[in-house]
Short mmCIF file of C-alpha atoms and ligand atoms in Angstrom, two decimals:
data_model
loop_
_atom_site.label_atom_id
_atom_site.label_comp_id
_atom_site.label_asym_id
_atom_site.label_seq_id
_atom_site.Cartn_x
_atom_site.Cartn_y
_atom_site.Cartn_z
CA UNK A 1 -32.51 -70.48 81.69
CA UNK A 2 -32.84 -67.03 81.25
CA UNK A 3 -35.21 -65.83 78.47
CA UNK A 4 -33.20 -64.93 75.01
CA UNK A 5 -34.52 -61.31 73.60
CA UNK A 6 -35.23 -61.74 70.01
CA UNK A 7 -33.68 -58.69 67.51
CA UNK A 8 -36.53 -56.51 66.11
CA UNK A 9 -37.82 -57.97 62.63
CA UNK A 10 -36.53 -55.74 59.74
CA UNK A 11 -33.13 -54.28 61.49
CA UNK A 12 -30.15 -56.22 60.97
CA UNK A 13 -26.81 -56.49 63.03
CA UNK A 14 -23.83 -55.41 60.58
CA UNK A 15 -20.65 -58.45 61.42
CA UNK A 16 -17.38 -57.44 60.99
CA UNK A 17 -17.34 -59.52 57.64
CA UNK A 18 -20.35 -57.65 56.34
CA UNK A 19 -18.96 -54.29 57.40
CA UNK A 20 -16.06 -54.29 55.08
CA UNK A 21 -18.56 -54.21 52.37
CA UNK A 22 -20.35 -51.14 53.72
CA UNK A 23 -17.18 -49.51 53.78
CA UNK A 24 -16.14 -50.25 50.49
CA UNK A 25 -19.20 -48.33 49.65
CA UNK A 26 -19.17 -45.67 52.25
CA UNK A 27 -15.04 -44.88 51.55
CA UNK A 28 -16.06 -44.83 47.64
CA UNK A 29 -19.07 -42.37 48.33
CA UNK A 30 -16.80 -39.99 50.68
CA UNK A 31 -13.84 -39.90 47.98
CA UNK A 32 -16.54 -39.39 45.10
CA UNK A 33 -18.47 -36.36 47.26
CA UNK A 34 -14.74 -34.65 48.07
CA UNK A 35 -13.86 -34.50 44.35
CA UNK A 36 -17.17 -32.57 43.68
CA UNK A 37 -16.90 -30.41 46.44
CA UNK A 38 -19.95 -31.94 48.70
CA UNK A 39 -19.57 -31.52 52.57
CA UNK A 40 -20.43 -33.76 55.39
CA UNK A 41 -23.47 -32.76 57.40
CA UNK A 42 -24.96 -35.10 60.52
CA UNK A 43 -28.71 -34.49 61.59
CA UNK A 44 -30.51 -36.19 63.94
CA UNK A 45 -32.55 -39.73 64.04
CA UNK A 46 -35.48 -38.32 65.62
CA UNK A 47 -37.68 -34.99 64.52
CA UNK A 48 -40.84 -34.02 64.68
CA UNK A 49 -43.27 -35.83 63.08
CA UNK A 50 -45.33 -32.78 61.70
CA UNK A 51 -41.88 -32.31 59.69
CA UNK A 52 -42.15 -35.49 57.61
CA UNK A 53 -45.92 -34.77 57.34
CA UNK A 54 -45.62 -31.55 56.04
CA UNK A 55 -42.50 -32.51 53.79
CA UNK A 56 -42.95 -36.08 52.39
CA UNK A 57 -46.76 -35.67 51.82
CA UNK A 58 -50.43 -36.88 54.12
CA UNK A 59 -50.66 -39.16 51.13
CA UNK A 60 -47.80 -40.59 50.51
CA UNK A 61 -46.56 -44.75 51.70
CA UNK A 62 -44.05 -43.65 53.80
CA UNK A 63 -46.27 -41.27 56.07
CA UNK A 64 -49.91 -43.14 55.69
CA UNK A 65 -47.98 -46.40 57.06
CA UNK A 66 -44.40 -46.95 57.16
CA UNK A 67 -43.71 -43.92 60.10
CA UNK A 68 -42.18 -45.02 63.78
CA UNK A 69 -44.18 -42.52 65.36
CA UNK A 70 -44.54 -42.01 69.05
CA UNK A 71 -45.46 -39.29 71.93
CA UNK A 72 -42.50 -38.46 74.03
CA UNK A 73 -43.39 -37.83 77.56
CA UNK A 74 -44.59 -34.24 77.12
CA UNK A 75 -46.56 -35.71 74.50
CA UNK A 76 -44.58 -33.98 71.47
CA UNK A 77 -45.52 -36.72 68.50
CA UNK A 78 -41.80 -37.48 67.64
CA UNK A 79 -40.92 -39.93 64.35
CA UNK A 80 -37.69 -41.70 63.36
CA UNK A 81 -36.63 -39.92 60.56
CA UNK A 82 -37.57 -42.15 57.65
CA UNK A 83 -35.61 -40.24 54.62
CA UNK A 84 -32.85 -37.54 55.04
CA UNK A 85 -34.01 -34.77 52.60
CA UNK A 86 -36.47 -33.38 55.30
CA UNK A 87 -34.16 -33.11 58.10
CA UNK A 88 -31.26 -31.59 56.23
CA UNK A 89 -34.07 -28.67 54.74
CA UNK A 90 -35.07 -28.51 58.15
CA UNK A 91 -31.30 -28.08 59.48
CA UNK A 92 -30.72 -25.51 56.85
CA UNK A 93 -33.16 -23.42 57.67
CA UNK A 94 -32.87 -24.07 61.56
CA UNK A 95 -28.99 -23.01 60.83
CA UNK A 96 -29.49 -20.24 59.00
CA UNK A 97 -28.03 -21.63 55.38
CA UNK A 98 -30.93 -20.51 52.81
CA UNK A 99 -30.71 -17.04 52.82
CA UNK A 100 -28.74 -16.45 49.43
CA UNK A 101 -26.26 -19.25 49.75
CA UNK A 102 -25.63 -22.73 48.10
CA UNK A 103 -24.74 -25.53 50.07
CA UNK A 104 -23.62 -28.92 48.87
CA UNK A 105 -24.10 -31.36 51.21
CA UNK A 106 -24.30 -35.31 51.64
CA UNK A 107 -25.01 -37.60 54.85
CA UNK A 108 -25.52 -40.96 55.80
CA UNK A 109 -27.05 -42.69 58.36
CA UNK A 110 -29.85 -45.37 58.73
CA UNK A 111 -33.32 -44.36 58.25
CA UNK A 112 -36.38 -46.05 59.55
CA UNK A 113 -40.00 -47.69 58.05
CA UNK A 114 -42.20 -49.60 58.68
CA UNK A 115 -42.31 -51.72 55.98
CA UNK A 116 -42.71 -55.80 55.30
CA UNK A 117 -39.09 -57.27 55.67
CA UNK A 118 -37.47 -58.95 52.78
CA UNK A 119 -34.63 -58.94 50.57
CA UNK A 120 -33.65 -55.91 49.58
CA UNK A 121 -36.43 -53.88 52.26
CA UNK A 122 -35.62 -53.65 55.81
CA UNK A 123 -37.37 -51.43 58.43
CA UNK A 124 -33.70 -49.67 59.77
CA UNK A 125 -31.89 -49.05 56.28
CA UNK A 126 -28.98 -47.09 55.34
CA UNK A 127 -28.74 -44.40 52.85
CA UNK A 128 -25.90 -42.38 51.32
CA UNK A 129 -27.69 -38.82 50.60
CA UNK A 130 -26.58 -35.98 48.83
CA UNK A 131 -28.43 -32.17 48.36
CA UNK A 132 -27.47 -29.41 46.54
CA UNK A 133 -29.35 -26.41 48.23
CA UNK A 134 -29.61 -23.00 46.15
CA UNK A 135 -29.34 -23.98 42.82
CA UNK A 136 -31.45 -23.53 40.47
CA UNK A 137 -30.33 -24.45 36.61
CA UNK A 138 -30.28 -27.89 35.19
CA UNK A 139 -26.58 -27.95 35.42
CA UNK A 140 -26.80 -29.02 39.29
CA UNK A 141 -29.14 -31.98 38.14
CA UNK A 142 -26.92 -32.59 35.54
CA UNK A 143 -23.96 -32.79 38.01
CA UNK A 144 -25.69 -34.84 40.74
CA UNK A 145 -26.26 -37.44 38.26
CA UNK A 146 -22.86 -37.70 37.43
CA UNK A 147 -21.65 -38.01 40.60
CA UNK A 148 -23.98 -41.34 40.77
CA UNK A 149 -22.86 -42.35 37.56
CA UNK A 150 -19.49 -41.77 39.07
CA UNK A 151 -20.11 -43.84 41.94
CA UNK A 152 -21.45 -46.93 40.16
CA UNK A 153 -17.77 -47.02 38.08
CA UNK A 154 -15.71 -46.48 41.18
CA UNK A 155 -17.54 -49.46 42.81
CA UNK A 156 -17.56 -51.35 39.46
CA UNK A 157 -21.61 -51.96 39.67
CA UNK A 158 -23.08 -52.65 36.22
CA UNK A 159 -26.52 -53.44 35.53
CA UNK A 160 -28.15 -50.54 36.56
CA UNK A 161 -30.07 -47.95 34.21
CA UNK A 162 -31.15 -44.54 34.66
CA UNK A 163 -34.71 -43.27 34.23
CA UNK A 164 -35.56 -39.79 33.97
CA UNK A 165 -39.04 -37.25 34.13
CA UNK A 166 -39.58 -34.42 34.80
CA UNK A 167 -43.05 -32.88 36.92
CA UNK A 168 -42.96 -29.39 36.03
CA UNK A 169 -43.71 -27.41 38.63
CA UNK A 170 -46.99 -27.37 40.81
CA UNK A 171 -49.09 -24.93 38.69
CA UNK A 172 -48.41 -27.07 35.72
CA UNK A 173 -49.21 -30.32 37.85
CA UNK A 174 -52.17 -29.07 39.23
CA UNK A 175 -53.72 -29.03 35.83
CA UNK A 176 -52.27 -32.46 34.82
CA UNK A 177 -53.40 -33.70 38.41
CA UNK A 178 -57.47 -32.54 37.42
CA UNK A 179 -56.96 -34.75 34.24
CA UNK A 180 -56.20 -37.67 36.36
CA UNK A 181 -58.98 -37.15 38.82
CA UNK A 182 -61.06 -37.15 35.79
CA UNK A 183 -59.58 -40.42 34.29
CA UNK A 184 -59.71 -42.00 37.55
CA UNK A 185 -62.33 -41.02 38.42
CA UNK A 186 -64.42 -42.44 35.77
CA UNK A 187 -62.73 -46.11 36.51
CA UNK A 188 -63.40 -45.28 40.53
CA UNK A 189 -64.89 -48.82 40.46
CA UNK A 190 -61.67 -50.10 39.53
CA UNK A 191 -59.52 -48.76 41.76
CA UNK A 192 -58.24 -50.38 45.75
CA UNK A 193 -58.99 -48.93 48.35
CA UNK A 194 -55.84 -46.80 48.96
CA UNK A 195 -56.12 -45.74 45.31
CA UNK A 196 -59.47 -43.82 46.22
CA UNK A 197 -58.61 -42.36 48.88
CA UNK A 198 -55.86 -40.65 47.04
CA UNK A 199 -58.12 -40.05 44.28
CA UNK A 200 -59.29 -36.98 46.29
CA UNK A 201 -56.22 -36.53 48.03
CA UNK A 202 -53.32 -36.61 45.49
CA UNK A 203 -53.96 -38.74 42.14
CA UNK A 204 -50.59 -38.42 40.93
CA UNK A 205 -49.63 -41.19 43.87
CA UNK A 206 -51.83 -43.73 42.16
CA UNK A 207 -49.52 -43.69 39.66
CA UNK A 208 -46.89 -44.93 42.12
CA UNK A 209 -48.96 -48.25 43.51
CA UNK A 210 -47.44 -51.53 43.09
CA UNK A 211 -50.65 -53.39 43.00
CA UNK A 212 -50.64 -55.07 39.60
CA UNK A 213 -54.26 -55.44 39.60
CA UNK A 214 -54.24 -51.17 38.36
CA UNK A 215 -51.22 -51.64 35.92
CA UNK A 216 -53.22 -51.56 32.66
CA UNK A 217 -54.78 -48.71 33.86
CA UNK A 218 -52.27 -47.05 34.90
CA UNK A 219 -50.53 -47.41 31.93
CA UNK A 220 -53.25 -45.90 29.82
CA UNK A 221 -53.31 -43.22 32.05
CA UNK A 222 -52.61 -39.06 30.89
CA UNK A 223 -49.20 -38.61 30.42
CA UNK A 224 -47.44 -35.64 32.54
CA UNK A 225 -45.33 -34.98 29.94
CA UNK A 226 -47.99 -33.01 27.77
CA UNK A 227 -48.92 -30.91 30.81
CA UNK A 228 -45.66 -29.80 31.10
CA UNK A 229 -44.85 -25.80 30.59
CA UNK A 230 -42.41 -23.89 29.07
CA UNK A 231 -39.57 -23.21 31.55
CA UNK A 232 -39.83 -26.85 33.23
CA UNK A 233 -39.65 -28.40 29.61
CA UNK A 234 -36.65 -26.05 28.93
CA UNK A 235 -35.05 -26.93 32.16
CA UNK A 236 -35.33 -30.66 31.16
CA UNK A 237 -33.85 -30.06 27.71
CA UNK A 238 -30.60 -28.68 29.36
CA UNK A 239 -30.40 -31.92 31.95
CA UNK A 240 -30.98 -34.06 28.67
CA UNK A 241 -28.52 -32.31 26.98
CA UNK A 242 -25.95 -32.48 29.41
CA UNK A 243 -26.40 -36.20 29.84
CA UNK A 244 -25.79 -36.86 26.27
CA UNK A 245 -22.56 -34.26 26.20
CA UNK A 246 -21.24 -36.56 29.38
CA UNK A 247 -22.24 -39.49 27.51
CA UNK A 248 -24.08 -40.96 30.33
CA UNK A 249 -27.35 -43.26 29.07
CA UNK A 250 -30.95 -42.66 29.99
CA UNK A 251 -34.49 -43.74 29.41
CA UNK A 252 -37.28 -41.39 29.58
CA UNK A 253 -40.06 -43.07 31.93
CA UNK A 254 -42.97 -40.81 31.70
CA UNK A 255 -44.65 -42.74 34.63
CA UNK A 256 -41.88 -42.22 37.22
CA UNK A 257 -43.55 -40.06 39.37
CA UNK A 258 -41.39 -40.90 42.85
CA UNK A 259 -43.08 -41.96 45.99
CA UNK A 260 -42.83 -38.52 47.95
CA UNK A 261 -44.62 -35.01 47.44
CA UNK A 262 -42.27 -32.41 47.58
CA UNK A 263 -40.60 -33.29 44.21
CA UNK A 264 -40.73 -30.60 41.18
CA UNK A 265 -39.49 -30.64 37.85
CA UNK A 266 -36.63 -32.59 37.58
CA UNK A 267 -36.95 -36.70 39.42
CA UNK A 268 -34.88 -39.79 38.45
CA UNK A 269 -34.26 -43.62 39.43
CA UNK A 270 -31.21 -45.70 39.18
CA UNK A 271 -32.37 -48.82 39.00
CA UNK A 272 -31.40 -52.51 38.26
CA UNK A 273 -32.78 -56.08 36.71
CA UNK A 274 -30.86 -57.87 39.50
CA UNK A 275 -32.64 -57.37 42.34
CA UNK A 276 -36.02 -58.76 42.02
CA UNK A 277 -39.03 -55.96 43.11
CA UNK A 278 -36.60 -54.15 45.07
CA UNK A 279 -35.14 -52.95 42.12
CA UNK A 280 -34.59 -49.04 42.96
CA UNK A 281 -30.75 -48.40 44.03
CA UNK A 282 -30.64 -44.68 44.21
CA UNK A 283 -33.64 -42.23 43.40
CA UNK A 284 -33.95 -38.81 43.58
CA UNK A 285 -35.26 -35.25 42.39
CA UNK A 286 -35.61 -31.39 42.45
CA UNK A 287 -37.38 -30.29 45.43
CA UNK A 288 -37.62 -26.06 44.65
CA UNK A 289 -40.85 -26.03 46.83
CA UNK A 290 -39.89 -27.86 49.89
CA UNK A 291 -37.86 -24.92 51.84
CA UNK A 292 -40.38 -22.78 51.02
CA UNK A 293 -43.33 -24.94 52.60
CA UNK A 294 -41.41 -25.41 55.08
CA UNK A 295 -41.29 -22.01 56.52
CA UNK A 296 -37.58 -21.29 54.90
CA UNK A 297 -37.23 -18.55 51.99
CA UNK A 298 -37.95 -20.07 48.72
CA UNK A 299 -35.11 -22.06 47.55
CA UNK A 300 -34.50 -24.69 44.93
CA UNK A 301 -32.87 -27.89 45.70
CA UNK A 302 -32.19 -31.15 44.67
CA UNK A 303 -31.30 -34.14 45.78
CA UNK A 304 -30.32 -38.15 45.37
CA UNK A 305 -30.60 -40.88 48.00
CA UNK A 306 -28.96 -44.54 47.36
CA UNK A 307 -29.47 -47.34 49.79
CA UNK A 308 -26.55 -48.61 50.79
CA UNK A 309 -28.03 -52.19 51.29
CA UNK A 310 -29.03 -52.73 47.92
CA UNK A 311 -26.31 -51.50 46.52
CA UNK A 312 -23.77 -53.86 48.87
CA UNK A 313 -26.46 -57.04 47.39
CA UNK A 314 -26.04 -55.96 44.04
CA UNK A 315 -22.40 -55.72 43.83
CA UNK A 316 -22.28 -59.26 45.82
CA UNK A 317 -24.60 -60.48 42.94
CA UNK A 318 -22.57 -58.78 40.84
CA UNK A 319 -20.24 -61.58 41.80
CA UNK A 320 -17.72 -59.00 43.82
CA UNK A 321 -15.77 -59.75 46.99
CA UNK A 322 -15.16 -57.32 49.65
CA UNK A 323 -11.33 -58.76 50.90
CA UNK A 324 -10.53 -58.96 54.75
CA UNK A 325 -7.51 -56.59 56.05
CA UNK A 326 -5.62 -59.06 57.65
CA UNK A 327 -2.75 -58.69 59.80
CA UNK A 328 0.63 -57.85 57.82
CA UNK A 329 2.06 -58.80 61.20
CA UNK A 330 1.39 -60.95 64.30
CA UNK A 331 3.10 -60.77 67.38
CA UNK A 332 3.87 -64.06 69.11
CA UNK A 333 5.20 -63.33 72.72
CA UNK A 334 6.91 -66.17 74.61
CA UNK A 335 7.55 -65.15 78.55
CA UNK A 336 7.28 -62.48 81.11
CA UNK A 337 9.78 -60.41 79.40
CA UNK A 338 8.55 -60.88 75.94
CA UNK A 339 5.09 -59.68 77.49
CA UNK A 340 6.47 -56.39 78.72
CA UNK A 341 8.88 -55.61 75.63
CA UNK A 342 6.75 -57.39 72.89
CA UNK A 343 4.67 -54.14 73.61
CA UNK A 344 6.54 -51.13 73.57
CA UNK A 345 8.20 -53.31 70.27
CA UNK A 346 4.38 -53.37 68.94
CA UNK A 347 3.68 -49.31 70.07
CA UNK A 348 7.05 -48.50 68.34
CA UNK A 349 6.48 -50.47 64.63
CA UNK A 350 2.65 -48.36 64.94
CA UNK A 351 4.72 -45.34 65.56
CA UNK A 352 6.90 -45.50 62.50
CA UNK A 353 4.93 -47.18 59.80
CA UNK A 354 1.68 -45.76 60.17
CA UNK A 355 0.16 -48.28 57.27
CA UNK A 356 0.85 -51.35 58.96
CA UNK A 357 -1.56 -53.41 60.63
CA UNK A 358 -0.30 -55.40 63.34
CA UNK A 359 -1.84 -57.65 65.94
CA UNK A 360 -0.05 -58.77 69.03
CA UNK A 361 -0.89 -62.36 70.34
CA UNK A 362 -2.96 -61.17 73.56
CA UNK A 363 -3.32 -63.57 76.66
CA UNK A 364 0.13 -65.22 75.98
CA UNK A 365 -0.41 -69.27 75.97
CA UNK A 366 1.93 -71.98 74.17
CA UNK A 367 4.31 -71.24 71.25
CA UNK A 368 2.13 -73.65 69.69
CA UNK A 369 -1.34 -71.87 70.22
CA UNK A 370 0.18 -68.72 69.60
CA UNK A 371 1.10 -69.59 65.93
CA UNK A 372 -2.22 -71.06 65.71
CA UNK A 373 -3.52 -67.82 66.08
CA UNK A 374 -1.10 -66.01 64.17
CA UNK A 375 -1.69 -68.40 60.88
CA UNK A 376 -5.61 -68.12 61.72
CA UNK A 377 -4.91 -64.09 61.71
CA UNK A 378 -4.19 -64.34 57.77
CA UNK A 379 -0.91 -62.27 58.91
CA UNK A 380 1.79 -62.19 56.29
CA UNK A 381 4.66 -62.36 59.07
CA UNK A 382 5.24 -63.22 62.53
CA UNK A 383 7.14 -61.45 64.89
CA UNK A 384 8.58 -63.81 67.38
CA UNK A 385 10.26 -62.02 70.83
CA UNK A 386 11.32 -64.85 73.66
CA UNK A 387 13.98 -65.21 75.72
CA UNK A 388 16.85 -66.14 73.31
CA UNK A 389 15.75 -62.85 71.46
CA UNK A 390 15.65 -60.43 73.84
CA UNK A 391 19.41 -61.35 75.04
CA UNK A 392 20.35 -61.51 70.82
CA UNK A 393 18.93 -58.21 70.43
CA UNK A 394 17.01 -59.04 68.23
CA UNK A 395 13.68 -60.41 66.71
CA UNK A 396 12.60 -63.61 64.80
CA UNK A 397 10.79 -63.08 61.33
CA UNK A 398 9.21 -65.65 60.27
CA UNK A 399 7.17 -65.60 57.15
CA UNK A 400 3.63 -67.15 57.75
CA UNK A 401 2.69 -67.19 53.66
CA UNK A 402 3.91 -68.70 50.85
CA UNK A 403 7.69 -70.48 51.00
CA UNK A 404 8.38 -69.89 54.71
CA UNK A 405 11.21 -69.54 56.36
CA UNK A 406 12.77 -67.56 59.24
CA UNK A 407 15.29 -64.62 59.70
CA UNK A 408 16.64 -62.82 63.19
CA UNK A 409 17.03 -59.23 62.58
CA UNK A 410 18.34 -57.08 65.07
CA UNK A 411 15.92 -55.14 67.16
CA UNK A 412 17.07 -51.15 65.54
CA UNK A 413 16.54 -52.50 62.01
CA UNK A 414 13.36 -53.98 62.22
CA UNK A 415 11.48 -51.05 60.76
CA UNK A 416 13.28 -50.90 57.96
CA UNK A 417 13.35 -54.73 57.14
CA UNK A 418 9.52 -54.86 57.79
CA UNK A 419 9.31 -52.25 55.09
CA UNK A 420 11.58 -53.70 52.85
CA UNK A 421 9.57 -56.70 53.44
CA UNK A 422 5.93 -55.59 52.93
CA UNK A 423 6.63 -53.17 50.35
CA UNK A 424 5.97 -50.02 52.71
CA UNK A 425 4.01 -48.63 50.13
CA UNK A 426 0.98 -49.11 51.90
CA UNK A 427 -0.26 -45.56 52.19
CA UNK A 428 -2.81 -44.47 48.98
CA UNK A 429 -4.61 -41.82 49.67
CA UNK A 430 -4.40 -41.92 53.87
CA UNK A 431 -6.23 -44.86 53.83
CA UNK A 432 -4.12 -48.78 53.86
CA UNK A 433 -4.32 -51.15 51.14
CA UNK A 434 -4.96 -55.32 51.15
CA UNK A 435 -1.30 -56.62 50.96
CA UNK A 436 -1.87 -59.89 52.42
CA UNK A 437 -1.48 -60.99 49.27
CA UNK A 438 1.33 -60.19 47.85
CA UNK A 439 3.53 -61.81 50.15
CA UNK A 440 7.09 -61.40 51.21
P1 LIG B 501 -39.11 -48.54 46.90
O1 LIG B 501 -39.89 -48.16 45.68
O2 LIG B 501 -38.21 -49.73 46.67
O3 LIG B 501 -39.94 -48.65 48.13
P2 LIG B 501 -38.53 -45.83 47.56
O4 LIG B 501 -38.98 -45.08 46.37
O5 LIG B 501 -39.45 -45.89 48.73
O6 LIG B 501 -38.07 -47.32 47.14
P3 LIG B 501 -36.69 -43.78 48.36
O7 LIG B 501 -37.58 -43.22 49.38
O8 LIG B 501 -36.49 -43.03 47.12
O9 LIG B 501 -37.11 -45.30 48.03
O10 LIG B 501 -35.26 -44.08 49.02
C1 LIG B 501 -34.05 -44.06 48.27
C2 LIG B 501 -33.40 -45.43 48.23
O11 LIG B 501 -33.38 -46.03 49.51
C3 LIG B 501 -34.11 -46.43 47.35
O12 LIG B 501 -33.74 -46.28 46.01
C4 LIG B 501 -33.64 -47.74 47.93
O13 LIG B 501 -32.38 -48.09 47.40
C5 LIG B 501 -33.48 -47.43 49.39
N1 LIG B 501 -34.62 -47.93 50.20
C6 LIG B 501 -35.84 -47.37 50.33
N2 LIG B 501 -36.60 -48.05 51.20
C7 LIG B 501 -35.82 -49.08 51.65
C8 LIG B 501 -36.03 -50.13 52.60
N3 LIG B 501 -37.17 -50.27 53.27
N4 LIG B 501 -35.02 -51.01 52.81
C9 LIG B 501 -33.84 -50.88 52.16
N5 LIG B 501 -33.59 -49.90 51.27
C10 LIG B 501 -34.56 -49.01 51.01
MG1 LIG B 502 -40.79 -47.32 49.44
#
């Protein structure tokens, strides 16, 4: 027997009944972006690696150990893009979009680390991203919160909390990061062995480790908060204050510090009791430097990045159900004729009621198998064409759901029947509803 290859641990196949939940999510997100004005932009899986190095941070999780990195064959180091923020910065300046101008911009797409597989953590995930590029004032922040909080009600998610800080900016951390050297420091002893090395490195990302064995002293740690100057504590006023005018809840979490570098001022976490340690649905933050260091002109930006996994196993734990689209109608075909006509019949009903989902009985077989199928379909109807129909003129209805029961309706009004039927009000918004349900 020939050898079985074994998926890659960490990246998941998507089945069709797990993809209706994804879309439920992505078709919420896209609606929720177009009514703020956000546009789609697609960048690519793979960049350079010095990109993600130079953007994310040399001490950060993601690039010490969680990077698919490899050497193409002109031995380029290439990596799989592991967040989007990067890439789209890099695309923006690549395209020519900082130079005075303000883009607002989501994307989604999987992203890749290498990280321990478990619930919640995967090594290909998906995010839903959105950046604002050239703004500058609090009222952006303010907005791209909303539009979270926005999300979360369309998709009826509860149990999720927002937690907000704000870093200042780098002049104002670099003082705040010499107390923590200092505090650190003087507990060196204490501290793992990743912890040290970013004692010299970066000491703010100690702040960020999930051992528990450093959580006391962590939390005794300096507080950024007191380091922070006068325009970035301003700046934070007017998010704050803008929160409480939308009436949208937060908690201040002076220790959220975000696992990345390139974050200023502004950085926030939505994130939920329901999902064990992987409790972080959406986290983001104001990124003013990043362009800049990246060889762009200087220009602020912010950003938020949900992923979508979590979010799909908190609304399932949430108790939610993402319904099938079944069939409204199924097309049972009985002889060579049927075959031949039962088509064009099937391309003509497409043609004139755009909404309606129909699936024709492919590969012929029994009348009996056929309706198998049909009633296995969850179709509403079938559409029965045979012999006895084609020379009537006509075609058999014959209602799979609820009481049952046939009709023959004459081949030029079946459009209109159909319609009358299944309500015909399927369209909302270009997109079909579920009316398996409601019957005929
Ligand atoms: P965590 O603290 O859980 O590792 P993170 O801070 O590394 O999260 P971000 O880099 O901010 O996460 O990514 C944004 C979102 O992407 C997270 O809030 C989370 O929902 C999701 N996410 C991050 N890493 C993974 C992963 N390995 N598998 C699935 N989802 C992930
Ligand atoms: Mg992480």
């Amino acid at each position: 027997m020939t050898e079985i290859i074994e998926p890659l641990r960490g990246m998941n196949d998507v089945l069709p009944e797990e993809a209706r939940w994804w879309r439920r999510v992505e078709a919420a997100a896209r609606a929720v972006f177009a009514r703020y004005g956000y546009e789609e932009i697609r960048v690519p899986l793979l960049e350079r690696t010095a990109l993600f190095k130079r953007a994310i941070g040399e001490y950060t999780d993601i690039v010490e150990k969680e990077m698919f990195t490899f050497e193409d064959r002109d031995g380029d180091s290439l990596a799989l893009r592991p967040e989007a923020t990067a890439s789209i910065c890099r695309a923006a300046i690549s395209n020519g979009l900082v130079h005075n101008q303000r883009h607002r911009l989501f994307t989604l797409g999987p992203m890749f680390r290498g990280e321990r597989p478990q619930k919640g953590r995967y090594r290909q995930f998906h995010q839903i991203d959105a950046e604002a590029i050239g703004y500058e004032g609090p009222d952006v922040d303010a907005e791209l919160i909303l539009m979270s909080a926005r999300l979360w009600r369309e998709l009826g998610l509860e149990r999720v909390r927002l937690e907000l800080n704000s870093l200042g900016t780098p002049e104002s951390r670099a003082v705040y990061r010499e107390a923590l050297r200092a505090y650190f420091g003087a507990s060196a002893s204490l501290l793992d062995a990743d912890s040290r090395r970013r004692l010299e490195g970066n000491p703010l990302r100690i702040l960020d480790s999930k051992n528990p064995a450093l959580a006391s002293l962590i939390a005794n740690a300096p507080v950024l908060g007191d380091y922070l100057d006068a325009a970035s504590r301003e700046h934070f006023e007017g998010l704050k204050a803008r929160l409480n005018a939308a009436g949208v809840p937060f908690v201040l979490n002076p220790r959220l510090v975000r696992g990345l570098d390139y974050y200023s001022r502004t950085v926030f976490e939505w994130t939920t009791d329901a999902l064990g340690s992987q409790n972080a649905i959406c986290s983001g933050g104001r990124y003013d430097g990043l362009i800049g260091q990246l060889g762009g002109a200087p220009t602020p930006a912010i950003g938020w990045a949900l992923g979508i996994e979590r979010i799909i196993l908190l609304l399932k734990e949430l108790g939610g159900s993402a319904a099938a689209e079944s069939p409204h109608v199924y097309v049972v075909l009985s002889g060579p004729a049927a075959q031949e006509r039962g088509f064009a019949l099937a391309e003509r009903l497409r043609d004139e009621l755009p909404w309606l989902r129909l699936e024709t009985g492919l590969g012929g077989g029994s009348f009996k198998s056929q309706f198998k199928r049909a009633d296995k379909s969850g179709a509403t109807l079938a559409l029965v064409l045979g012999d006895d129909e084609i020379a009537a003129g006509a075609v058999a209805i014959k209602r799979l759901r609820g009481e049952g029961g046939q009709e023959q309706c004459p081949v030029g009004a079946l459009t209109a029947r159909l319609e009358g039927l299944l309500g015909g009000d399927g369209v909302v918004d270009g997109a079909t509803t579920r009316r398996q349900d409601r019957g005929p």
